[in-house]
Amino acid sequence: MEDEEENPPLAVQIDQSTEPYSNDIRTPNDDVSVGVTVITGYLGAGKSTLVNHVLNSHHGKRIAVILNEFGEEIGVERAMINEGDGGALVEEWVELDNGCICCSVKHSLVQALEQLVQRKERLDHILLETTGLANPAPLASVLWLDDQLESAVKLDSIITVVDAKNLRFQLNERRSSSSFPEAYSQIAFADVVILNKVDLVSPEGSEGSLDELEKEIHNINALASIIPTIRCQVDLSMILDCRAYDATHIARLEALLEDSKALSTQNLHDSGVRTLCISEQGQVDLDKVRLWLEEILWDKKYGMDVYRCKGVLNVQNSNQLHTLQGVKEIYDIVPARDWKEEETRMNKIVFIGHNLDENVLADFFRNFVTC
């Protein structure tokens, strides 16, 4: 049965014997960073159902879950956890029977995460459920590149939960206006799309079928993995430790870029949100590429609004393959590994965004390539 309204997960009774987080601050040499998975999606798509699945599963992991609402500033404005039938707000860490931790704090996001990773008990992962937030781009700037956090936590992936029954309607919202639905941007930012409530869609081959919905999602974001689910029952290994922002974990990206033409998609429902891939042989001047990206991402000089970009670069005076990652205005280019002798050294960049112009991108990028 379709959920009429999503409610925050119910937490078990607080274990009063649980030790508070340690005051000893972790150093960069202690343990590896804890991965943070950001969960976004429309109200009713199943975000809280997914969180409940994690909180009620016996997975043997210590996973912290932050439930929050975002206001104008990035922070945990209100994180609600119902304790039993009383519905009282709990403003502390709540230990669950399966080893998970729920937190409901009114501090900034940075403070909440720092307190989590300073706890005595080692965490395996952190889930951050967003509500009242159209897209998770501001979070990426905090979790991915923030100097205060990079030694303690890292952005693992962005997961968007979509409602299979209502997705087509949500994508068609405001179709006649100059804007486009939030559903497009939420899918565009995703590393993983959980296509929930697939039991409510039409059989394969009919209009609005599961196959058609998956094609629509990939038309918007050809890089995202799609996981069909019923009530968000998903193997946690498919959504945790994705390492989508780890420069050394690029096997899936390389496989996708192998057939770059298949990544470029046409406009969908006149929204202008699409995936586009450009590729050129030769070597690139890294400084010029950075200036070019900053004109596109920061200045929007060519009228394009890029949500995500990923790619590999063959940089002048370097024998290392460099990876490019970008989320809205922030980006990073880092060496990932040595080029293999049998490889064709190609430059390939995938853009996901609004009003992308393939000719403009390809022409300007070509200017930076030398044979």
GROMACS .gro file of C-alpha atoms in nm:
model
  371
    1MET     CA    1   0.000   0.000   0.000
    2GLU     CA    2   0.124   0.346  -0.087
    3ASP     CA    3   0.228   0.562   0.207
    4GLU     CA    4   0.011   0.871   0.242
    5GLU     CA    5   0.271   1.055   0.447
    6GLU     CA    6   0.622   0.982   0.562
    7ASN     CA    7   0.687   0.990   0.934
    8PRO     CA    8   1.023   1.006   1.108
    9PRO     CA    9   1.147   0.662   1.214
   10LEU     CA   10   1.052   0.547   1.561
   11ALA     CA   11   1.352   0.511   1.789
   12VAL     CA   12   1.377   0.246   2.058
   13GLN     CA   13   1.409   0.341   2.423
   14ILE     CA   14   1.730   0.523   2.505
   15ASP     CA   15   1.989   0.303   2.669
   16GLN     CA   16   2.092   0.520   2.961
   17SER     CA   17   2.411   0.318   3.007
   18THR     CA   18   2.538   0.424   2.667
   19GLU     CA   19   2.860   0.617   2.707
   20PRO     CA   20   2.862   0.971   2.571
   21TYR     CA   21   3.091   1.061   2.287
   22SER     CA   22   3.454   1.093   2.377
   23ASN     CA   23   3.617   1.431   2.422
   24ASP     CA   24   3.931   1.296   2.257
   25ILE     CA   25   3.937   1.441   1.908
   26ARG     CA   26   4.038   1.201   1.634
   27THR     CA   27   4.350   1.289   1.443
   28PRO     CA   28   4.406   1.228   1.072
   29ASN     CA   29   4.627   0.931   1.164
   30ASP     CA   30   4.369   0.752   1.380
   31ASP     CA   31   4.124   0.578   1.149
   32VAL     CA   32   4.012   0.626   0.794
   33SER     CA   33   3.735   0.876   0.731
   34VAL     CA   34   3.374   0.777   0.791
   35GLY     CA   35   3.158   0.780   0.478
   36VAL     CA   36   2.847   1.001   0.466
   37THR     CA   37   2.556   0.911   0.241
   38VAL     CA   38   2.311   1.194   0.165
   39ILE     CA   39   1.951   1.083   0.103
   40THR     CA   40   1.717   1.315  -0.084
   41GLY     CA   41   1.387   1.290  -0.273
   42TYR     CA   42   1.027   1.410  -0.287
   43LEU     CA   43   0.805   1.389   0.018
   44GLY     CA   44   0.639   1.049   0.008
   45ALA     CA   45   0.898   0.888  -0.219
   46GLY     CA   46   1.027   0.669   0.062
   47LYS     CA   47   1.324   0.844   0.225
   48SER     CA   48   1.206   0.767   0.577
   49THR     CA   49   1.110   0.415   0.470
   50LEU     CA   50   1.470   0.367   0.361
   51VAL     CA   51   1.597   0.503   0.692
   52ASN     CA   52   1.360   0.273   0.881
   53HIS     CA   53   1.492  -0.019   0.677
   54VAL     CA   54   1.844   0.066   0.792
   55LEU     CA   55   1.742   0.117   1.156
   56ASN     CA   56   1.550  -0.209   1.173
   57SER     CA   57   1.795  -0.431   0.983
   58HIS     CA   58   2.047  -0.657   1.152
   59HIS     CA   59   2.340  -0.563   0.934
   60GLY     CA   60   2.616  -0.577   1.191
   61LYS     CA   61   2.727  -0.221   1.117
   62ARG     CA   62   2.737   0.085   1.340
   63ILE     CA   63   2.550   0.338   1.131
   64ALA     CA   64   2.457   0.686   1.252
   65VAL     CA   65   2.143   0.844   1.109
   66ILE     CA   66   2.087   1.219   1.112
   67LEU     CA   67   1.729   1.330   1.045
   68ASN     CA   68   1.707   1.696   0.963
   69GLU     CA   69   1.535   1.989   0.801
   70PHE     CA   70   1.735   2.258   0.626
   71GLY     CA   71   1.650   2.624   0.647
   72GLU     CA   72   1.832   2.907   0.477
   73GLU     CA   73   2.158   2.810   0.644
   74ILE     CA   74   2.323   2.472   0.625
   75GLY     CA   75   2.255   2.313   0.960
   76VAL     CA   76   2.041   2.070   1.147
   77GLU     CA   77   1.750   2.301   1.217
   78ARG     CA   78   1.515   2.038   1.347
   79ALA     CA   79   1.581   1.667   1.370
   80MET     CA   80   1.279   1.482   1.500
   81ILE     CA   81   1.279   1.135   1.646
   82ASN     CA   82   0.963   1.004   1.809
   83GLU     CA   83   1.037   0.816   2.131
   84GLY     CA   84   0.762   0.558   2.168
   85ASP     CA   85   0.405   0.684   2.164
   86GLY     CA   86   0.479   1.008   2.343
   87GLY     CA   87   0.625   1.177   2.037
   88ALA     CA   88   0.866   1.378   2.250
   89LEU     CA   89   1.164   1.536   2.081
   90VAL     CA   90   1.493   1.379   2.177
   91GLU     CA   91   1.795   1.609   2.157
   92GLU     CA   92   2.078   1.365   2.209
   93TRP     CA   93   2.230   1.053   2.062
   94VAL     CA   94   1.994   0.756   2.070
   95GLU     CA   95   2.139   0.405   2.076
   96LEU     CA   96   1.935   0.145   1.888
   97ASP     CA   97   1.921  -0.231   1.942
   98ASN     CA   98   2.100  -0.315   1.616
   99GLY     CA   99   2.399  -0.090   1.692
  100CYS     CA  100   2.276   0.209   1.493
  101ILE     CA  101   2.273   0.558   1.638
  102CYS     CA  102   2.007   0.822   1.573
  103CYS     CA  103   2.091   1.182   1.640
  104SER     CA  104   1.856   1.470   1.689
  105VAL     CA  105   2.052   1.787   1.752
  106LYS     CA  106   2.005   2.158   1.700
  107HIS     CA  107   2.367   2.235   1.623
  108SER     CA  108   2.519   2.303   1.287
  109LEU     CA  109   2.576   2.012   1.053
  110VAL     CA  110   2.952   2.042   1.097
  111GLN     CA  111   2.922   2.028   1.477
  112ALA     CA  112   2.687   1.731   1.462
  113LEU     CA  113   2.921   1.535   1.238
  114GLU     CA  114   3.225   1.622   1.444
  115GLN     CA  115   3.051   1.502   1.759
  116LEU     CA  116   2.953   1.179   1.588
  117VAL     CA  117   3.304   1.091   1.476
  118GLN     CA  118   3.445   1.182   1.819
  119ARG     CA  119   3.236   0.915   1.989
  120LYS     CA  120   3.422   0.636   2.162
  121GLU     CA  121   3.254   0.373   1.947
  122ARG     CA  122   3.384   0.352   1.592
  123LEU     CA  123   3.120   0.430   1.329
  124ASP     CA  124   3.102   0.240   1.001
  125HIS     CA  125   2.886   0.493   0.816
  126ILE     CA  126   2.662   0.801   0.849
  127LEU     CA  127   2.328   0.850   0.674
  128LEU     CA  128   2.201   1.205   0.636
  129GLU     CA  129   1.834   1.232   0.539
  130THR     CA  130   1.742   1.569   0.395
  131THR     CA  131   1.396   1.723   0.407
  132GLY     CA  132   1.291   2.062   0.278
  133LEU     CA  133   1.595   2.068   0.049
  134ALA     CA  134   1.554   2.074  -0.329
  135ASN     CA  135   1.905   1.957  -0.406
  136PRO     CA  136   2.203   1.844  -0.200
  137ALA     CA  137   2.465   2.064  -0.370
  138PRO     CA  138   2.529   2.282  -0.060
  139LEU     CA  139   2.595   1.968   0.141
  140ALA     CA  140   2.859   1.854  -0.106
  141SER     CA  141   3.061   2.169  -0.044
  142VAL     CA  142   3.060   2.096   0.330
  143LEU     CA  143   3.114   1.720   0.324
  144TRP     CA  144   3.339   1.686   0.024
  145LEU     CA  145   3.591   1.968   0.039
  146ASP     CA  146   3.555   2.127   0.385
  147ASP     CA  147   3.901   2.145   0.547
  148GLN     CA  148   3.754   2.104   0.896
  149LEU     CA  149   3.599   1.769   0.810
  150GLU     CA  150   3.813   1.601   0.549
  151SER     CA  151   4.016   1.403   0.804
  152ALA     CA  152   3.706   1.281   0.991
  153VAL     CA  153   3.425   1.226   0.738
  154LYS     CA  154   3.394   1.205   0.363
  155LEU     CA  155   3.106   1.231   0.117
  156ASP     CA  156   3.039   0.874   0.002
  157SER     CA  157   2.744   0.924  -0.233
  158ILE     CA  158   2.418   1.108  -0.295
  159ILE     CA  159   2.109   0.886  -0.309
  160THR     CA  160   1.780   1.007  -0.453
  161VAL     CA  161   1.464   0.812  -0.372
  162VAL     CA  162   1.190   0.846  -0.635
  163ASP     CA  163   0.831   0.725  -0.637
  164ALA     CA  164   0.784   0.500  -0.941
  165LYS     CA  165   0.407   0.558  -0.949
  166ASN     CA  166   0.427   0.938  -0.940
  167LEU     CA  167   0.763   1.004  -1.108
  168ARG     CA  168   0.619   1.078  -1.450
  169PHE     CA  169   0.377   1.332  -1.304
  170GLN     CA  170   0.655   1.493  -1.099
  171LEU     CA  171   0.878   1.523  -1.406
  172ASN     CA  172   0.595   1.685  -1.602
  173GLU     CA  173   0.514   1.944  -1.334
  174ARG     CA  174   0.529   2.306  -1.453
  175ARG     CA  175   0.614   2.180  -1.800
  176SER     CA  176   0.458   2.487  -1.957
  177SER     CA  177   0.659   2.728  -1.739
  178SER     CA  178   1.016   2.849  -1.777
  179SER     CA  179   1.128   2.653  -1.472
  180PHE     CA  180   1.150   2.279  -1.433
  181PRO     CA  181   1.051   2.041  -1.152
  182GLU     CA  182   1.273   1.968  -0.856
  183ALA     CA  183   1.255   1.601  -0.954
  184TYR     CA  184   1.496   1.672  -1.240
  185SER     CA  185   1.761   1.831  -1.020
  186GLN     CA  186   1.731   1.563  -0.752
  187ILE     CA  187   1.793   1.293  -1.014
  188ALA     CA  188   2.068   1.496  -1.179
  189PHE     CA  189   2.268   1.518  -0.854
  190ALA     CA  190   2.232   1.149  -0.768
  191ASP     CA  191   2.500   0.883  -0.772
  192VAL     CA  192   2.233   0.622  -0.696
  193VAL     CA  193   1.860   0.645  -0.774
  194ILE     CA  194   1.632   0.418  -0.570
  195LEU     CA  195   1.324   0.364  -0.786
  196ASN     CA  196   1.079   0.281  -0.509
  197LYS     CA  197   0.724   0.138  -0.521
  198VAL     CA  198   0.787  -0.054  -0.844
  199ASP     CA  199   0.499  -0.285  -0.750
  200LEU     CA  200   0.262   0.003  -0.828
  201VAL     CA  201   0.373   0.061  -1.189
  202SER     CA  202   0.244  -0.096  -1.510
  203PRO     CA  203   0.383  -0.423  -1.650
  204GLU     CA  204   0.675  -0.412  -1.891
  205GLY     CA  205   0.584  -0.302  -2.242
  206SER     CA  206   0.293  -0.078  -2.142
  207GLU     CA  207   0.292   0.300  -2.107
  208GLY     CA  208   0.458   0.412  -1.787
  209SER     CA  209   0.636   0.078  -1.743
  210LEU     CA  210   0.939   0.025  -1.525
  211ASP     CA  211   1.161   0.005  -1.831
  212GLU     CA  212   1.040   0.344  -1.955
  213LEU     CA  213   1.092   0.502  -1.614
  214GLU     CA  214   1.450   0.378  -1.601
  215LYS     CA  215   1.512   0.523  -1.948
  216GLU     CA  216   1.375   0.859  -1.835
  217ILE     CA  217   1.603   0.860  -1.532
  218HIS     CA  218   1.907   0.774  -1.746
  219ASN     CA  219   1.811   1.043  -1.997
  220ILE     CA  220   1.856   1.292  -1.716
  221ASN     CA  221   2.157   1.130  -1.547
  222ALA     CA  222   2.336   0.860  -1.744
  223LEU     CA  223   2.595   0.812  -1.467
  224ALA     CA  224   2.353   0.714  -1.191
  225SER     CA  225   2.293   0.354  -1.082
  226ILE     CA  226   1.922   0.264  -1.062
  227ILE     CA  227   1.794   0.022  -0.797
  228PRO     CA  228   1.425  -0.084  -0.827
  229THR     CA  229   1.271  -0.153  -0.484
  230ILE     CA  230   0.948  -0.221  -0.298
  231ARG     CA  231   0.929  -0.027   0.028
  232CYS     CA  232   1.299   0.055  -0.012
  233GLN     CA  233   1.406  -0.301   0.073
  234VAL     CA  234   1.760  -0.279  -0.060
  235ASP     CA  235   2.083  -0.463   0.012
  236LEU     CA  236   2.287  -0.208   0.208
  237SER     CA  237   2.603  -0.311   0.024
  238MET     CA  238   2.450  -0.147  -0.284
  239ILE     CA  239   2.414   0.195  -0.120
  240LEU     CA  240   2.697   0.212   0.134
  241ASP     CA  241   3.068   0.254   0.061
  242CYS     CA  242   3.002   0.360  -0.298
  243ARG     CA  243   3.309   0.588  -0.284
  244ALA     CA  244   3.158   0.802  -0.559
  245TYR     CA  245   3.389   1.094  -0.475
  246ASP     CA  246   3.707   0.893  -0.421
  247ALA     CA  247   3.961   0.974  -0.692
  248THR     CA  248   4.123   0.633  -0.652
  249HIS     CA  249   3.794   0.446  -0.699
  250ILE     CA  250   3.718   0.515  -1.063
  251ALA     CA  251   3.660   0.172  -1.217
  252ARG     CA  252   3.288   0.230  -1.276
  253LEU     CA  253   3.345   0.577  -1.420
  254GLU     CA  254   3.608   0.441  -1.658
  255ALA     CA  255   3.372   0.165  -1.769
  256LEU     CA  256   3.098   0.418  -1.839
  257LEU     CA  257   3.333   0.647  -2.027
  258GLU     CA  258   3.450   0.358  -2.244
  259ASP     CA  259   3.147   0.411  -2.465
  260SER     CA  260   3.116   0.786  -2.425
  261LYS     CA  261   2.861   0.839  -2.704
  262ALA     CA  262   2.606   0.629  -2.518
  263LEU     CA  263   2.619   0.877  -2.229
  264SER     CA  264   2.501   1.180  -2.425
  265THR     CA  265   2.122   1.204  -2.413
  266GLN     CA  266   1.860   1.419  -2.578
  267ASN     CA  267   1.643   1.674  -2.400
  268LEU     CA  268   1.357   1.517  -2.212
  269HIS     CA  269   1.011   1.677  -2.208
  270ASP     CA  270   1.170   2.010  -2.311
  271SER     CA  271   1.326   2.043  -1.968
  272GLY     CA  272   1.676   2.091  -2.103
  273VAL     CA  273   1.816   1.868  -1.825
  274ARG     CA  274   2.042   1.610  -1.986
  275THR     CA  275   2.372   1.422  -1.982
  276LEU     CA  276   2.641   1.519  -2.230
  277CYS     CA  277   2.987   1.372  -2.289
  278ILE     CA  278   3.275   1.534  -2.478
  279SER     CA  279   3.599   1.357  -2.563
  280GLU     CA  280   3.927   1.451  -2.730
  281GLN     CA  281   4.259   1.278  -2.780
  282GLY     CA  282   4.586   1.448  -2.690
  283GLN     CA  283   4.707   1.631  -2.380
  284VAL     CA  284   4.547   1.923  -2.201
  285ASP     CA  285   4.691   2.228  -2.028
  286LEU     CA  286   4.556   2.186  -1.674
  287ASP     CA  287   4.561   2.558  -1.593
  288LYS     CA  288   4.356   2.639  -1.904
  289VAL     CA  289   4.108   2.362  -1.827
  290ARG     CA  290   4.060   2.503  -1.477
  291LEU     CA  291   3.991   2.852  -1.613
  292TRP     CA  292   3.746   2.708  -1.865
  293LEU     CA  293   3.561   2.510  -1.597
  294GLU     CA  294   3.541   2.811  -1.370
  295GLU     CA  295   3.385   3.016  -1.648
  296ILE     CA  296   3.122   2.745  -1.694
  297LEU     CA  297   3.060   2.649  -1.331
  298TRP     CA  298   3.106   2.986  -1.161
  299ASP     CA  299   3.024   3.249  -1.421
  300LYS     CA  300   2.778   3.042  -1.628
  301LYS     CA  301   2.932   3.233  -1.915
  302TYR     CA  302   2.766   3.028  -2.186
  303GLY     CA  303   2.422   3.013  -2.026
  304MET     CA  304   2.470   2.655  -1.907
  305ASP     CA  305   2.384   2.539  -1.555
  306VAL     CA  306   2.600   2.236  -1.471
  307TYR     CA  307   2.489   2.023  -1.176
  308ARG     CA  308   2.747   1.747  -1.196
  309CYS     CA  309   3.056   1.677  -1.401
  310LYS     CA  310   3.293   1.382  -1.400
  311GLY     CA  311   3.578   1.289  -1.623
  312VAL     CA  312   3.933   1.173  -1.688
  313LEU     CA  313   4.209   1.396  -1.825
  314ASN     CA  314   4.543   1.337  -1.997
  315VAL     CA  315   4.746   1.624  -1.854
  316GLN     CA  316   5.058   1.771  -2.011
  317ASN     CA  317   5.390   1.679  -1.844
  318SER     CA  318   5.227   1.405  -1.639
  319ASN     CA  319   5.217   1.027  -1.673
  320GLN     CA  320   4.915   1.005  -1.444
  321LEU     CA  321   4.549   0.983  -1.530
  322HIS     CA  322   4.371   1.276  -1.362
  323THR     CA  323   4.008   1.260  -1.252
  324LEU     CA  324   3.762   1.550  -1.255
  325GLN     CA  325   3.470   1.570  -1.013
  326GLY     CA  326   3.231   1.864  -0.990
  327VAL     CA  327   2.910   1.945  -0.802
  328LYS     CA  328   2.760   2.281  -0.897
  329GLU     CA  329   3.026   2.549  -0.835
  330ILE     CA  330   3.284   2.326  -0.666
  331TYR     CA  331   3.518   2.093  -0.851
  332ASP     CA  332   3.840   1.902  -0.799
  333ILE     CA  333   4.102   1.765  -1.039
  334VAL     CA  334   4.349   1.517  -0.889
  335PRO     CA  335   4.589   1.249  -1.016
  336ALA     CA  336   4.436   0.903  -0.968
  337ARG     CA  337   4.680   0.648  -1.110
  338ASP     CA  338   4.946   0.595  -1.377
  339TRP     CA  339   4.833   0.552  -1.736
  340LYS     CA  340   4.865   0.192  -1.856
  341GLU     CA  341   5.085   0.126  -2.157
  342GLU     CA  342   4.803  -0.030  -2.361
  343GLU     CA  343   4.557   0.256  -2.289
  344THR     CA  344   4.455   0.521  -2.537
  345ARG     CA  345   4.507   0.844  -2.351
  346MET     CA  346   4.175   1.023  -2.396
  347ASN     CA  347   4.020   1.326  -2.230
  348LYS     CA  348   3.654   1.258  -2.150
  349ILE     CA  349   3.421   1.476  -1.946
  350VAL     CA  350   3.056   1.403  -1.868
  351PHE     CA  351   2.832   1.700  -1.787
  352ILE     CA  352   2.486   1.674  -1.631
  353GLY     CA  353   2.288   1.996  -1.631
  354HIS     CA  354   2.043   2.242  -1.778
  355ASN     CA  355   2.075   2.405  -2.121
  356LEU     CA  356   2.396   2.221  -2.207
  357ASP     CA  357   2.536   2.313  -2.550
  358GLU     CA  358   2.744   2.031  -2.696
  359ASN     CA  359   2.899   2.243  -2.971
  360VAL     CA  360   3.012   2.518  -2.734
  361LEU     CA  361   3.160   2.273  -2.485
  362ALA     CA  362   3.338   2.066  -2.748
  363ASP     CA  363   3.475   2.366  -2.940
  364PHE     CA  364   3.617   2.541  -2.635
  365PHE     CA  365   3.759   2.222  -2.487
  366ARG     CA  366   3.929   2.140  -2.817
  367ASN     CA  367   4.127   2.463  -2.785
  368PHE     CA  368   4.306   2.324  -2.478
  369VAL     CA  369   4.415   1.998  -2.639
  370THR     CA  370   4.759   1.953  -2.794
  371CYS     CA  371   4.873   1.648  -2.989
   0.00000   0.00000   0.00000
